[in-house]
Structure formats: C-alpha cells, structure tokens
Amino acid sequence: IIDALANADRQETAGFVNVLASLIDNKSLPIVIAGLSDGNQRASSAIVAALSAAPGYSPQLLLPLLDDPKMPRGPIVSVLGAQKARLNARDLLTRAYSQEPTEKAALFRIISEIADHSLVPELVSRLEGKDPIARTHIISILARFNRPDVAAALQAQLKDPNKFIRQAVLNALARLDGNADPALLCEVLRDPDTETQQKAIDAVVRANHPDTMLHLVKVLKDENESARRAAVEVLNEIGT
C-alpha cells in the first residue's frame, strides 16, 4: 500500500489511506514509519493522514522519533496533534525541551490543549528551569488555570532578569481575574523596559484591585519620571 501511494491519484489515495489506517497497530507501525521517512511527498502526506486517523496504535511510540535526525519532525508533530487526545501530557512536556524552536512551540501548543489541573504542579515546578523559551510556553499554559497557587507561582517570576519572562507573566496575570497581587503588579510599573512597563500598566488596570491605590501612591512618588508616568496612566484608567 505504501509503495502504491507514490503513484496513486486523489481518489485512489483516499482509499489507500483508509485501508492503511485500519492496518496500523503497534506491530506494523515501524513499517509505516519507514515509509514516512523514505517515501516521496505524496506518499508521506498520505501516511501522515493514515497515522492521524488510525486508532489501533499507541501514539506515545512516535515520541522517540522526534529525536531521530533521519525523521521529518514536522509530519510527526502533525500526527501527534491529531492524536492529542490519546497522548500523555507529561511525556510530551519532557520531550519538548530537546526540540528546535518550531517543534518545541508546536508541542507546547498540544500540551496546552490537553493539560488539566493534575498537570499544574508539574508545570509550576518547571518555572525555575534554565530554558527561557520553555518557561514562556509554560507560563502561557498556566494562565489557563485561574488558581491562587498558580498566580503566586507566576508572580514570583516578575523579578526575573529576562524581560520576556516578565512580559509573559504579565500577559498571564491579565487572564487571572481576582488572583493578582496589586503590590507586586505596581512594583513592575518601575520596570526599566518600556514594553514590560506597558504590559504592567495593562495588568494593573485589568486587575482593578480595590487595594491598588495603596501601592500606586508609592510609584506616583518615585524619583523615576517613567515610573511616575506609568502610575499616572493607571490612575487615569481606574481612579475615581
């Protein structure tokens, strides 16, 4: 079937894909994978379609292929996305760290779609990791869970030296209605990075915490003109 896919027309390909999908199991998977790496573009696309639809094999078996330099990673990630309901988020998380930026982003998107509350402790524990790209993805995933423990963990990253981490945290906190600490948010109004400072303004305004003014007054008295201007912007939005 795989050999025939190379020269099949559109109608024949659809039939071959359906048959191939019904034949794929854990035992036949290596043969199909070999076809994916050795076949032409037409055959590869059809094999991806079959793997994406096949219910008879464990998609976890595809994960080691992401570290195989001979395998096309894009098609494998595409299949994993189609089979996401049958994947283990923790296994995907572990595998994502070793990938190139494009595949890493794609895997984290899949993780975001299948993550549930049981994965939150694992994600929080990885916030202190050394990979800033992975950390920004994790921060984005955690923003889905509006919980006090998540907010506390995210806010602990507001002093991170990497401005992209601070910005990611501010974006996430803007989605955690009711759980943002106004004292910590107002402190970021002093951030030296202009974009981060603007995100802090947006986050403070959106949170609109009743205690905001208690902390905003300190920034309004700051020696730094930029910080004072940021505090005034907040005041213009939520002051009464």
XYZ file of C-alpha atoms in Angstrom:
240
model
C 0.000 0.000 0.000
C 2.784 2.415 0.896
C 4.562 1.691 -2.393
C 1.323 2.273 -4.316
C 0.765 5.669 -2.676
C 3.610 7.232 -4.652
C 1.694 6.987 -7.928
C -1.929 6.976 -6.757
C -4.389 9.616 -7.901
C -6.536 11.559 -5.439
C -9.408 9.060 -5.351
C -7.095 6.077 -5.020
C -5.109 7.833 -2.300
C -8.225 8.344 -0.171
C -8.982 4.635 -0.391
C -5.414 3.641 0.398
C -5.350 5.968 3.418
C -8.496 4.376 4.850
C -7.109 0.874 4.374
C -3.697 1.811 5.784
C -5.257 3.459 8.828
C -7.162 0.241 9.578
C -3.966 -1.830 9.358
C -1.743 0.283 11.606
C -1.070 -1.195 15.027
C 1.966 -1.241 17.302
C 3.446 -4.148 15.345
C 3.048 -2.646 11.878
C 3.965 0.888 12.978
C 7.723 0.557 12.176
C 6.904 -0.349 8.556
C 4.658 2.693 8.234
C 7.263 4.952 9.836
C 9.894 3.665 7.405
C 7.586 4.665 4.565
C 7.238 8.102 6.099
C 10.970 8.725 6.029
C 11.682 7.041 2.678
C 8.618 7.929 0.588
C 8.015 10.883 -1.696
C 5.939 13.914 -0.683
C 2.662 12.408 -1.940
C 3.212 9.162 -0.059
C 4.375 10.976 3.086
C 1.253 13.145 3.171
C -0.950 10.079 2.830
C 0.926 8.236 5.587
C 0.520 11.247 7.891
C -3.212 11.207 7.169
C -3.391 7.485 7.956
C -1.386 7.835 11.179
C -3.550 10.782 12.203
C -6.745 8.741 11.811
C -5.581 5.301 12.935
C -6.972 4.237 16.352
C -5.092 0.935 16.666
C -1.625 2.012 17.794
C -0.111 3.921 20.700
C 0.847 7.462 19.604
C 3.326 7.530 22.509
C 5.541 5.362 20.301
C 6.032 8.337 17.987
C 7.726 10.489 20.633
C 11.233 8.963 20.316
C 11.125 9.761 16.590
C 11.357 13.459 17.451
C 14.978 12.884 18.439
C 15.827 10.874 15.330
C 17.764 13.106 12.882
C 16.623 10.933 9.962
C 12.948 11.537 10.632
C 10.953 14.537 9.340
C 9.819 16.186 12.567
C 7.059 18.313 11.042
C 4.915 15.335 9.973
C 5.452 13.598 13.321
C 4.315 16.697 15.213
C 1.289 16.936 12.898
C 0.300 13.357 13.742
C 0.795 13.985 17.456
C -1.541 16.963 17.212
C -4.204 14.811 15.558
C -3.768 12.093 18.198
C -3.506 14.510 21.145
C -6.497 13.010 22.991
C -4.547 9.792 23.424
C -1.251 11.348 24.493
C 0.259 11.793 27.944
C 0.949 15.473 28.600
C 3.866 14.739 30.933
C 5.652 12.669 28.300
C 5.161 15.454 25.760
C 6.470 18.008 28.240
C 9.650 16.037 28.825
C 10.222 15.579 25.105
C 9.556 19.221 24.200
C 12.722 20.516 25.869
C 15.065 18.832 23.382
C 13.330 20.172 20.261
C 14.141 23.046 17.953
C 12.051 26.231 18.480
C 9.409 25.418 15.827
C 8.739 21.880 17.035
C 9.037 22.996 20.657
C 6.312 25.606 20.147
C 4.092 23.058 18.388
C 4.478 20.522 21.198
C 3.709 23.110 23.847
C 0.545 24.041 21.911
C -0.531 20.413 22.085
C 0.290 20.305 25.807
C -1.781 23.436 26.342
C -4.760 21.806 24.654
C -4.651 18.610 26.716
C -3.333 19.880 30.073
C -5.675 19.653 33.040
C -5.433 20.591 36.718
C -3.418 17.454 37.506
C -0.536 18.812 35.423
C -0.346 22.163 37.250
C 2.156 21.056 39.959
C 4.474 19.693 37.248
C 4.252 22.932 35.267
C 4.850 25.082 38.349
C 7.930 23.047 39.255
C 9.401 23.791 35.827
C 9.051 27.569 36.136
C 12.542 27.777 37.622
C 14.152 25.941 34.694
C 17.038 27.224 32.576
C 15.278 27.191 29.195
C 13.612 30.626 28.804
C 11.620 29.577 25.732
C 10.148 26.590 27.539
C 9.392 28.766 30.562
C 7.444 31.284 28.464
C 5.371 28.463 26.993
C 4.722 27.037 30.462
C 3.664 30.448 31.756
C 1.169 30.710 28.906
C -0.258 27.267 29.706
C -0.571 28.066 33.414
C -2.630 31.139 32.554
C -5.461 28.730 31.718
C -5.795 27.854 35.406
C -7.187 30.686 37.486
C -5.998 29.447 40.865
C -4.297 31.220 43.782
C -1.327 28.831 43.723
C -0.796 29.471 40.011
C -0.983 33.232 40.489
C 1.523 33.060 43.351
C 3.934 30.964 41.307
C 3.692 33.277 38.319
C 4.111 36.447 40.365
C 7.326 35.036 41.806
C 8.737 35.338 38.273
C 8.073 39.086 37.984
C 11.620 39.843 39.135
C 13.240 37.517 36.621
C 16.152 39.207 34.792
C 14.765 38.063 31.419
C 12.300 40.694 30.187
C 10.473 38.157 28.027
C 9.718 36.072 31.114
C 8.403 39.158 32.920
C 6.243 40.065 29.915
C 4.887 36.527 29.646
C 3.965 36.601 33.331
C 2.169 39.925 32.954
C 0.213 38.573 29.978
C -0.749 35.552 32.042
C -1.737 37.536 35.120
C -4.043 39.658 32.987
C -6.057 36.473 32.445
C -6.173 35.515 36.137
C -9.002 37.740 37.262
C -9.099 38.231 41.010
C -5.838 36.490 41.866
C -3.247 39.146 41.026
C -1.334 40.817 43.879
C -1.607 44.616 43.390
C 1.604 45.259 45.350
C 3.658 43.069 43.021
C 1.993 44.411 39.894
C 2.527 48.024 40.894
C 6.181 47.289 41.555
C 6.609 46.302 37.891
C 5.485 49.809 36.900
C 9.093 50.689 37.727
C 10.438 48.217 35.165
C 13.212 49.753 33.018
C 11.939 48.042 29.868
C 9.267 50.165 28.159
C 7.269 47.257 26.736
C 7.274 45.419 30.050
C 6.190 48.593 31.797
C 3.262 48.990 29.384
C 2.172 45.414 29.999
C 2.354 46.130 33.734
C 0.055 49.136 33.250
C -2.433 46.949 31.390
C -2.234 44.241 34.044
C -2.816 46.662 36.943
C -5.729 48.298 35.151
C -7.304 44.996 34.275
C -6.922 43.619 37.798
C -8.504 46.798 39.223
C -7.888 45.512 42.727
C -9.534 47.566 45.498
C -6.152 47.980 47.213
C -4.388 49.254 44.091
C -4.236 52.872 45.252
C -2.365 51.931 48.429
C 0.525 50.693 46.302
C 0.144 53.097 43.395
C 0.812 56.108 45.639
C 4.365 54.873 46.214
C 5.030 54.733 42.489
C 3.482 58.183 41.974
C 6.205 59.487 44.301
C 9.011 57.577 42.577
C 12.131 59.508 41.582
C 11.986 57.982 38.108
C 9.820 60.005 35.742
C 8.952 56.972 33.612
C 7.630 55.114 36.654
C 5.554 58.117 37.723
C 4.133 58.437 34.205
C 3.176 54.747 34.253
C 1.404 55.212 37.578
C -0.491 58.208 36.200
C -1.671 56.098 33.252
C -3.083 53.590 35.714
C -4.654 56.370 37.754
C -6.334 57.801 34.649
C -7.981 54.437 33.980
C -9.138 53.322 37.411
C -9.057 56.447 39.575
C -12.403 57.704 40.894
